[in-house]
Coordinates of C-alpha atoms in Angstrom, one line a residue:
X1 CA -11.6 -7.4 -30.2
X2 CA -8.1 -6.1 -31.0
X3 CA -5.5 -8.8 -30.6
X4 CA -1.8 -8.0 -30.1
X5 CA 0.5 -10.9 -30.4
X6 CA 4.0 -10.9 -28.9
X7 CA 6.3 -13.8 -29.9
X8 CA 9.1 -14.8 -27.6
X9 CA 12.2 -16.0 -29.5
X10 CA 15.7 -16.9 -28.3
X11 CA 18.5 -19.5 -28.3
X12 CA 17.5 -22.8 -26.9
X13 CA 17.4 -23.1 -23.1
X14 CA 17.6 -19.3 -22.6
X15 CA 14.5 -19.3 -20.3
X16 CA 11.5 -18.4 -22.5
X17 CA 9.1 -20.9 -20.8
X18 CA 10.3 -19.8 -17.4
X19 CA 9.6 -16.2 -18.2
X20 CA 6.2 -17.1 -19.7
X21 CA 5.3 -18.7 -16.3
X22 CA 6.4 -15.6 -14.4
X23 CA 4.4 -13.2 -16.6
X24 CA 1.3 -15.5 -16.7
X25 CA 1.5 -16.4 -13.0
X26 CA 0.7 -20.0 -13.8
X27 CA 2.4 -23.3 -14.8
X28 CA 2.6 -23.8 -18.5
X29 CA 4.9 -25.8 -20.7
X30 CA 7.9 -27.9 -19.5
X31 CA 10.9 -26.4 -17.8
X32 CA 14.1 -28.6 -17.9
X33 CA 17.7 -27.7 -18.1
X34 CA 18.5 -29.1 -21.5
X35 CA 18.2 -28.0 -25.1
X36 CA 14.9 -28.1 -27.0
X37 CA 12.7 -28.9 -24.1
X38 CA 10.0 -26.9 -25.9
X39 CA 9.4 -28.2 -29.4
X40 CA 6.0 -26.7 -30.3
X41 CA 4.7 -23.1 -30.1
X42 CA 2.0 -22.2 -27.6
X43 CA -0.1 -19.1 -27.3
X44 CA -1.4 -17.8 -24.0
X45 CA -3.5 -14.7 -23.1
X46 CA -1.4 -12.4 -20.9
X47 CA -4.1 -9.9 -20.3
X48 CA -7.6 -9.2 -21.7
X49 CA -10.0 -6.3 -21.5
X50 CA -13.4 -5.7 -23.0
X51 CA -11.9 -4.7 -26.4
X52 CA -8.2 -5.8 -26.3
X53 CA -6.3 -9.0 -25.8
X54 CA -2.5 -9.3 -25.3
X55 CA -1.3 -12.7 -26.5
X56 CA 2.1 -14.1 -25.6
X57 CA 3.6 -16.9 -27.7
X58 CA 6.2 -19.4 -26.3
X59 CA 8.3 -20.9 -29.1
X60 CA 11.0 -23.6 -29.4
X61 CA 14.5 -22.2 -29.1
X62 CA 16.9 -21.7 -32.0
X63 CA 19.5 -24.3 -32.4
X64 CA 22.3 -25.1 -34.9
X65 CA 21.8 -21.6 -36.3
X66 CA 24.5 -21.7 -38.9
X67 CA 22.6 -24.6 -40.5
X68 CA 19.4 -22.6 -40.3
X69 CA 21.0 -19.6 -42.0
X70 CA 22.4 -21.9 -44.7
X71 CA 19.0 -23.4 -45.4
X72 CA 17.3 -20.0 -45.5
X73 CA 19.9 -18.5 -47.8
X74 CA 19.8 -21.6 -50.1
X75 CA 16.0 -21.1 -50.5
X76 CA 16.5 -17.4 -50.9
X77 CA 18.8 -17.6 -53.9
X78 CA 15.9 -18.3 -56.4
X79 CA 13.3 -16.4 -54.4
X80 CA 15.4 -13.3 -54.2
X81 CA 15.8 -13.3 -58.0
X82 CA 12.1 -13.9 -58.8
X83 CA 10.3 -11.9 -56.0
X84 CA 13.0 -10.1 -54.1
X85 CA 11.9 -11.7 -50.8
X86 CA 14.0 -13.7 -48.3
X87 CA 14.1 -17.5 -48.5
X88 CA 12.0 -18.0 -45.3
X89 CA 8.8 -19.2 -47.0
X90 CA 10.8 -21.9 -48.7
X91 CA 12.6 -22.8 -45.5
X92 CA 9.2 -23.1 -43.8
X93 CA 8.0 -25.7 -46.4
X94 CA 10.9 -28.1 -45.7
X95 CA 10.3 -31.2 -43.7
X96 CA 12.6 -31.8 -40.7
X97 CA 12.5 -34.7 -38.4
X98 CA 11.0 -33.8 -35.0
X99 CA 12.9 -36.5 -33.2
X100 CA 15.9 -37.0 -35.5
X101 CA 19.2 -36.6 -33.9
X102 CA 20.6 -34.3 -36.6
X103 CA 17.4 -32.5 -37.6
X104 CA 15.6 -31.8 -34.3
X105 CA 17.4 -28.4 -33.9
X106 CA 16.3 -27.5 -37.4
X107 CA 12.7 -28.6 -36.7
X108 CA 12.6 -26.4 -33.5
X109 CA 14.2 -23.5 -35.3
X110 CA 11.7 -23.8 -38.1
X111 CA 8.7 -23.7 -35.6
X112 CA 10.1 -20.6 -34.0
X113 CA 10.6 -18.8 -37.3
X114 CA 7.2 -19.9 -38.5
X115 CA 5.4 -18.5 -35.4
X116 CA 7.2 -15.2 -35.7
X117 CA 6.6 -15.0 -39.4
X118 CA 2.9 -15.9 -39.2
X119 CA 1.8 -14.4 -35.8
X120 CA 4.1 -11.7 -34.5
X121 CA 3.1 -8.1 -34.2
X122 CA 6.2 -7.7 -32.1
X123 CA 9.1 -10.2 -31.6
X124 CA 10.6 -10.4 -28.1
X125 CA 14.2 -11.6 -28.3
X126 CA 15.2 -13.0 -24.9
X127 CA 19.0 -12.7 -24.4
X128 CA 20.9 -14.9 -22.0
X129 CA 23.1 -12.3 -20.3
X130 CA 25.0 -14.9 -18.3
X131 CA 27.6 -14.6 -21.2
X132 CA 29.0 -11.6 -23.0
X133 CA 27.4 -10.9 -26.5
X134 CA 30.8 -11.1 -28.1
X135 CA 31.3 -14.6 -26.8
X136 CA 27.8 -15.9 -27.8
X137 CA 28.7 -17.5 -31.2
X138 CA 25.1 -18.0 -32.1
X139 CA 24.0 -14.4 -31.6
X140 CA 24.9 -12.9 -34.9
X141 CA 23.1 -15.7 -36.8
X142 CA 20.0 -15.4 -34.7
X143 CA 19.9 -11.6 -35.2
X144 CA 20.2 -12.2 -38.9
X145 CA 17.3 -14.7 -38.8
X146 CA 15.1 -12.1 -36.9
X147 CA 16.1 -9.5 -39.5
X148 CA 15.0 -11.7 -42.4
X149 CA 11.7 -12.3 -40.7
X150 CA 11.2 -8.6 -41.0
X151 CA 9.1 -7.9 -37.9
X152 CA 10.0 -5.2 -35.3
X153 CA 11.6 -6.6 -32.1
X154 CA 12.2 -5.7 -28.5
X155 CA 15.4 -6.9 -26.7
X156 CA 14.7 -8.5 -23.3
X157 CA 17.5 -9.3 -20.9
X158 CA 17.3 -12.5 -18.8
X159 CA 19.7 -13.6 -16.0
X160 CA 20.5 -10.0 -15.0
X161 CA 22.3 -9.1 -11.9
X162 CA 22.0 -5.7 -10.1
X163 CA 25.6 -5.0 -9.5
X164 CA 26.3 -4.7 -13.3
X165 CA 22.9 -4.1 -14.8
X166 CA 23.7 -0.7 -16.1
X167 CA 26.8 -1.9 -17.9
X168 CA 24.9 -5.0 -19.1
X169 CA 22.1 -3.0 -20.6
X170 CA 24.5 -0.7 -22.4
X171 CA 26.6 -3.6 -23.6
X172 CA 23.7 -5.6 -25.1
X173 CA 21.9 -2.6 -26.4
X174 CA 25.0 -1.5 -28.2
X175 CA 25.9 -4.9 -29.7
X176 CA 22.3 -5.8 -30.8
X177 CA 21.6 -2.3 -32.0
X178 CA 23.6 -3.1 -35.1
X179 CA 21.0 -5.6 -36.3
X180 CA 18.9 -4.5 -39.3
X181 CA 15.7 -5.3 -41.0
X182 CA 15.8 -5.9 -44.8
X183 CA 14.8 -2.3 -45.5
X184 CA 17.7 -1.0 -43.4
X185 CA 15.7 0.0 -40.3
X186 CA 16.9 -1.1 -36.9
X187 CA 15.6 -4.5 -35.9
X188 CA 15.2 -3.5 -32.2
X189 CA 12.9 -0.7 -31.2
X190 CA 14.3 1.1 -28.2
X191 CA 17.0 -0.2 -25.9
X192 CA 17.0 -3.3 -23.7
X193 CA 14.5 -4.2 -21.0
X194 CA 15.8 -6.2 -18.0
X195 CA 13.2 -8.8 -17.1
X196 CA 14.7 -11.7 -15.2
X197 CA 12.5 -14.8 -15.4
X198 CA 13.4 -15.8 -11.8
X199 CA 13.7 -12.5 -9.9
X200 CA 12.0 -9.4 -11.2
X201 CA 9.8 -6.6 -9.8
X202 CA 6.3 -5.8 -11.0
X203 CA 7.5 -2.3 -11.9
X204 CA 9.9 -3.9 -14.4
X205 CA 7.0 -5.7 -16.0
X206 CA 5.3 -2.3 -16.3
X207 CA 8.4 -0.9 -18.0
X208 CA 8.4 -3.9 -20.4
X209 CA 4.8 -3.3 -21.4
X210 CA 5.5 0.4 -21.9
X211 CA 8.4 -0.5 -24.1
X212 CA 6.3 -2.9 -26.1
X213 CA 3.7 -0.2 -26.6
X214 CA 6.3 2.2 -27.9
X215 CA 7.7 -0.5 -30.3
X216 CA 4.3 -1.4 -31.8
X217 CA 2.9 0.5 -34.7
X218 CA 0.1 3.2 -34.5
X219 CA -2.6 0.6 -35.2
X220 CA -1.9 -1.0 -31.8
X221 CA -1.6 2.1 -29.6
X222 CA -5.2 2.5 -28.3
X223 CA -5.4 -1.2 -27.5
X224 CA -2.0 -1.1 -25.6
X225 CA -3.2 1.9 -23.7
X226 CA -6.2 -0.1 -22.5
X227 CA -4.0 -3.1 -21.7
X228 CA -1.6 -1.0 -19.7
X229 CA -4.4 0.6 -17.7
X230 CA -5.8 -2.8 -16.8
X231 CA -2.3 -4.1 -15.9
X232 CA -1.7 -1.1 -13.6
X233 CA -5.1 -1.5 -11.8
X234 CA -4.4 -5.1 -11.1
X235 CA -0.9 -4.7 -9.8
X236 CA -1.6 -1.6 -7.8
X237 CA -4.5 -3.4 -6.2
X238 CA -2.0 -6.1 -5.2
X239 CA 0.4 -3.4 -3.9
X240 CA -2.3 -1.8 -1.7
X241 CA -3.6 -5.1 -0.5
X242 CA 0.0 -6.1 0.5
X243 CA 0.4 -2.8 2.5
X244 CA -2.8 -3.5 4.3
X245 CA -1.7 -7.1 5.2
X246 CA 1.6 -5.8 6.6
X247 CA -0.1 -3.0 8.6
X248 CA -2.5 -5.5 10.1
X249 CA 0.4 -7.8 11.0
X250 CA 2.1 -4.9 12.9
X251 CA -1.2 -4.0 14.6
X252 CA -1.7 -7.6 15.8
X253 CA 2.0 -7.8 16.9
X254 CA 1.6 -4.6 18.9
X255 CA -1.5 -6.1 20.5
X256 CA 0.3 -9.3 21.7
X257 CA 0.6 -9.3 25.4
X258 CA 0.9 -11.6 28.4
X259 CA -0.3 -11.0 31.9
X260 CA 0.8 -13.0 35.0
X261 CA 0.3 -12.8 38.7
X262 CA 3.0 -13.6 41.2
X263 CA 6.1 -12.1 42.7
X264 CA 8.2 -10.0 40.3
X265 CA 11.3 -12.0 41.4
X266 CA 9.9 -15.1 39.8
X267 CA 12.0 -14.8 36.6
X268 CA 10.6 -18.1 35.3
X269 CA 7.2 -16.6 35.0
X270 CA 8.6 -13.7 33.0
X271 CA 10.6 -16.1 30.7
X272 CA 7.5 -18.2 30.0
X273 CA 5.4 -15.2 29.1
X274 CA 8.1 -13.8 26.8
X275 CA 8.3 -17.1 25.0
X276 CA 4.5 -17.1 24.5
X277 CA 4.7 -13.7 22.9
X278 CA 7.5 -14.8 20.7
X279 CA 5.4 -17.8 19.5
X280 CA 2.5 -15.5 18.9
X281 CA 4.6 -13.1 16.8
X282 CA 6.1 -16.1 14.9
X283 CA 2.6 -17.3 14.0
X284 CA 1.6 -13.8 12.9
X285 CA 4.6 -13.6 10.6
X286 CA 3.7 -16.9 9.1
X287 CA 0.1 -15.8 8.5
X288 CA 1.2 -12.5 7.0
X289 CA 3.7 -14.2 4.7
X290 CA 1.0 -16.7 3.5
X291 CA -1.4 -13.8 2.7
X292 CA 1.3 -12.0 0.8
X293 CA 2.2 -15.1 -1.2
X294 CA -1.4 -15.7 -2.1
X295 CA -1.9 -12.0 -3.0
X296 CA 1.0 -12.4 -5.5
X297 CA -0.4 -15.6 -7.0
X298 CA 2.5 -17.7 -5.8
X299 CA 2.8 -20.8 -3.7
X300 CA 5.2 -21.4 -0.8
X301 CA 5.6 -20.8 2.9
X302 CA 7.7 -19.0 5.5
X303 CA 8.9 -20.3 8.7
X304 CA 8.1 -17.0 10.4
X305 CA 11.3 -16.8 12.6
X306 CA 11.9 -13.2 13.8
X307 CA 15.2 -12.0 12.5
X308 CA 16.4 -10.7 15.9
X309 CA 15.6 -11.3 19.6
X310 CA 12.2 -9.8 20.5
X311 CA 12.2 -7.1 23.1
X312 CA 9.4 -6.3 25.4
X313 CA 7.8 -3.6 27.5
X314 CA 7.0 -5.3 30.8
X315 CA 4.6 -3.2 32.8
X316 CA 4.8 -4.3 36.4
X317 CA 2.6 -3.3 39.4
X318 CA 3.1 -4.4 43.0
X319 CA 0.1 -4.0 45.3
X320 CA 0.2 -3.9 49.1
X321 CA -2.8 -5.6 50.7
X322 CA -3.9 -5.7 54.3
X323 CA -5.5 -8.5 56.2
X324 CA -7.8 -6.5 58.6
X325 CA -10.8 -4.3 57.9
X326 CA -9.1 -1.2 59.2
X327 CA -6.2 -1.5 56.8
X328 CA -8.6 -2.3 53.9
X329 CA -10.6 0.8 54.7
X330 CA -7.6 3.1 54.9
X331 CA -5.8 1.3 52.1
X332 CA -2.3 1.5 50.8
X333 CA -1.3 1.3 47.1
X334 CA 1.9 1.6 45.3
X335 CA 2.9 0.9 41.7
X336 CA 5.6 1.2 39.2
X337 CA 6.3 -0.2 35.7
X338 CA 9.6 -1.1 34.2
X339 CA 10.8 -1.9 30.7
X340 CA 13.1 -4.9 31.0
X341 CA 14.1 -5.0 27.3
X342 CA 17.5 -6.7 27.2
X343 CA 18.9 -4.6 30.0
X344 CA 17.8 -1.2 28.6
X345 CA 16.2 -0.3 31.9
X346 CA 13.7 2.4 31.1
X347 CA 11.6 3.1 34.2
X348 CA 7.9 3.7 34.0
X349 CA 6.8 5.1 37.4
X350 CA 3.2 5.0 38.3
X351 CA 1.6 7.0 41.1
X352 CA 2.5 5.9 44.6
X353 CA 0.2 6.6 47.5
X354 CA 0.8 4.9 50.8
X355 CA -0.3 5.1 54.4
X356 CA 1.1 3.8 57.6
X357 CA -2.3 3.5 59.3
X358 CA -2.6 -0.2 58.5
X359 CA 0.8 -0.9 59.9
X360 CA 0.1 1.2 63.0
X361 CA -3.2 -0.6 63.6
X362 CA -1.4 -4.0 63.5
X363 CA -2.5 -5.1 60.0
X364 CA -0.4 -7.9 58.4
X365 CA 1.2 -6.7 55.1
X366 CA 1.1 -9.1 52.1
X367 CA 2.6 -8.6 48.7
X368 CA 0.9 -9.3 45.4
X369 CA 2.5 -8.9 42.0
X370 CA 1.0 -8.6 38.5
X371 CA 2.7 -7.7 35.3
X372 CA 1.9 -7.4 31.6
X373 CA 4.5 -7.9 28.9
X374 CA 4.2 -6.6 25.3
X375 CA 6.5 -5.7 22.4
X376 CA 8.2 -2.4 22.8
X377 CA 8.5 0.2 20.1
X378 CA 12.1 -0.6 19.1
X379 CA 11.1 -4.2 18.5
X380 CA 8.1 -3.1 16.4
X381 CA 10.5 -1.0 14.3
X382 CA 12.6 -4.1 13.7
X383 CA 9.5 -6.1 12.8
X384 CA 8.5 -3.4 10.4
X385 CA 11.8 -3.7 8.5
X386 CA 11.4 -7.5 8.5
X387 CA 7.9 -7.5 7.0
X388 CA 9.1 -5.1 4.4
X389 CA 11.9 -7.4 3.4
X390 CA 9.5 -10.3 3.3
X391 CA 7.3 -8.3 0.9
X392 CA 10.2 -7.4 -1.3
X393 CA 11.3 -11.1 -1.5
X394 CA 7.7 -12.2 -2.4
X395 CA 7.0 -9.4 -4.9
X396 CA 10.3 -10.2 -6.7
X397 CA 9.8 -14.0 -6.8
X398 CA 9.0 -15.0 -10.3
X399 CA 6.4 -17.8 -10.7
X400 CA 8.8 -19.4 -13.1
X401 CA 11.1 -20.1 -10.2
X402 CA 8.5 -22.4 -8.8
X403 CA 7.6 -23.0 -5.2
X404 CA 8.8 -20.3 -2.9
X405 CA 11.1 -22.0 -0.5
X406 CA 11.8 -20.7 3.0
X407 CA 15.4 -19.9 2.0
X408 CA 14.1 -17.4 -0.6
X409 CA 13.2 -15.0 2.3
X410 CA 16.9 -14.9 3.2
X411 CA 18.2 -14.6 -0.3
X412 CA 17.9 -10.9 -0.6
X413 CA 21.1 -9.1 -1.4
X414 CA 22.5 -6.8 1.4
X415 CA 21.4 -3.8 -0.6
X416 CA 17.8 -4.5 0.2
X417 CA 18.4 -4.4 3.9
X418 CA 20.3 -1.1 3.4
X419 CA 17.5 0.4 1.3
X420 CA 14.8 -0.6 3.9
X421 CA 16.9 0.6 6.8
X422 CA 17.3 3.9 5.0
X423 CA 13.6 4.2 4.4
X424 CA 12.8 3.7 8.0
X425 CA 15.5 6.2 9.1
X426 CA 14.3 8.8 6.6
X427 CA 10.7 8.4 7.8
X428 CA 11.4 7.7 11.4
X429 CA 9.1 10.3 13.0
X430 CA 6.1 9.2 10.9
X431 CA 6.9 5.5 11.7
X432 CA 7.1 6.2 15.4
X433 CA 3.8 8.0 15.4
X434 CA 2.2 5.2 13.4
X435 CA 3.6 2.5 15.7
X436 CA 2.6 4.5 18.8
X437 CA -1.0 4.6 17.5
X438 CA -0.9 0.8 17.0
X439 CA 0.3 0.3 20.6
X440 CA -2.8 1.8 22.1
X441 CA -5.0 -0.6 24.0
X442 CA -7.7 -0.4 21.2
X443 CA -6.0 0.8 18.0
X444 CA -8.7 2.3 15.7
X445 CA -9.2 1.7 12.0
X446 CA -7.4 4.9 11.3
X447 CA -4.3 3.7 13.1
X448 CA -4.1 0.7 10.7
X449 CA -4.7 2.8 7.7
X450 CA -2.0 5.3 8.7
X451 CA 0.4 2.4 9.1
X452 CA -0.5 1.0 5.7
X453 CA 0.0 4.5 4.2
X454 CA 3.5 4.7 5.8
X455 CA 4.3 1.3 4.4
X456 CA 3.3 2.3 0.9
X457 CA 5.5 5.4 1.1
X458 CA 8.5 3.4 2.4
X459 CA 8.2 0.8 -0.3
X460 CA 7.8 3.5 -3.0
X461 CA 11.1 5.0 -1.7
X462 CA 12.9 1.7 -1.8
X463 CA 11.7 0.8 -5.3
X464 CA 12.4 4.2 -6.7
X465 CA 16.0 4.1 -5.5
X466 CA 16.4 0.5 -6.7
X467 CA 14.7 1.1 -10.0
X468 CA 15.1 4.7 -11.0
X469 CA 13.5 4.0 -14.4
X470 CA 10.2 3.2 -12.5
X471 CA 9.9 6.7 -11.0
X472 CA 7.1 7.7 -13.3
X473 CA 4.9 4.8 -12.3
X474 CA 5.7 5.0 -8.6
X475 CA 5.3 8.7 -8.2
X476 CA 2.2 9.2 -10.3
X477 CA 0.3 6.1 -9.4
X478 CA 0.9 5.4 -5.7

């Protein structure tokens, strides 16, 4: 089996273990907000096929890098004269105290260097972009260490923000692009890959793996092609499953209805039925969110509160009945339906056939009322946007962030709402047709499938506009 080993390296407390958790979808290591939490290197299989295995190494962070450089160069003075090699082998032989106050940073740095020196096919340098590269006093020293190790590297950007991501990528790529290997070649292969440990999209993970494939040598290409194929199949399966979950949620929401008998003027009855539907929809949102969270291998919950007041179609029919046989024989019926959504009085008139025979023959007229309330199309469009936003929140939530709190569903930047709203507007006719099919009394399998297909196309539009660099994956694979 061909093994490809990627070694994460960075300054201490930059987020390596958190990113590892996100990529692996499981809890590994210890995550705490202080230096040198990780003090030993650990290897984990990121993805495995029949003939290839992609291994990701978590390492201790670099610390006290000026002292590290000093130690390496001191060992390198003699080594460079005798063998013309850097002083890293001598540095790796030194004994530093794991728990000593002054030597712990040297111990952790040594472990990171040793892992990259012994194991790496490709080094992944995780840059903390919360500060400018010019202001990170350790950066030049760490790039020098990576250069002395002599392995090709890929620049990964953590703590990225969308509003300045383009400038950030250009800034860090330009600054770190000056780093060199001992033979004069560039240390970093390609540009910089944004891959936030807390909030990232699965399309960005794909771009990262594609960049890793390009950075690796020819001996690893066939294995990486196999790895990428397996990765795409897994994540596209999750994408299609998610679309199906959302389509079934909308189908079930469209089927929610309440029927009551009584006089139309009894507003209390109507209010109670509307509340029942609201509770049903809230439960459906909770269930759909739980399924999406599970599909993405996360843990958490959603309160399921609709983002806006639910609106209903209330189909009402009033029937005239007669107390004597003559009236019942001749009959008299009348009916109409009315949509009472928040005052937007759209009348739905049914057929009305009446007869005065019963009245003439002395029958006593009684009034019976019955109505059925269900969500109207406008509300279903609103729920469509809401479930899309919930999906985007879940699919961007990195496992390294931990439990998915309820507040995470509301933490999306305004741009997401704008992108989703634009997608529903651009595809309004197809959406209306899909929702109308779901609103039938017995929506068929094809109605749910059509809704899932519309959802996939809408998400593809949103992600393509949000991540232009992912167009190739989204257009060719979805």
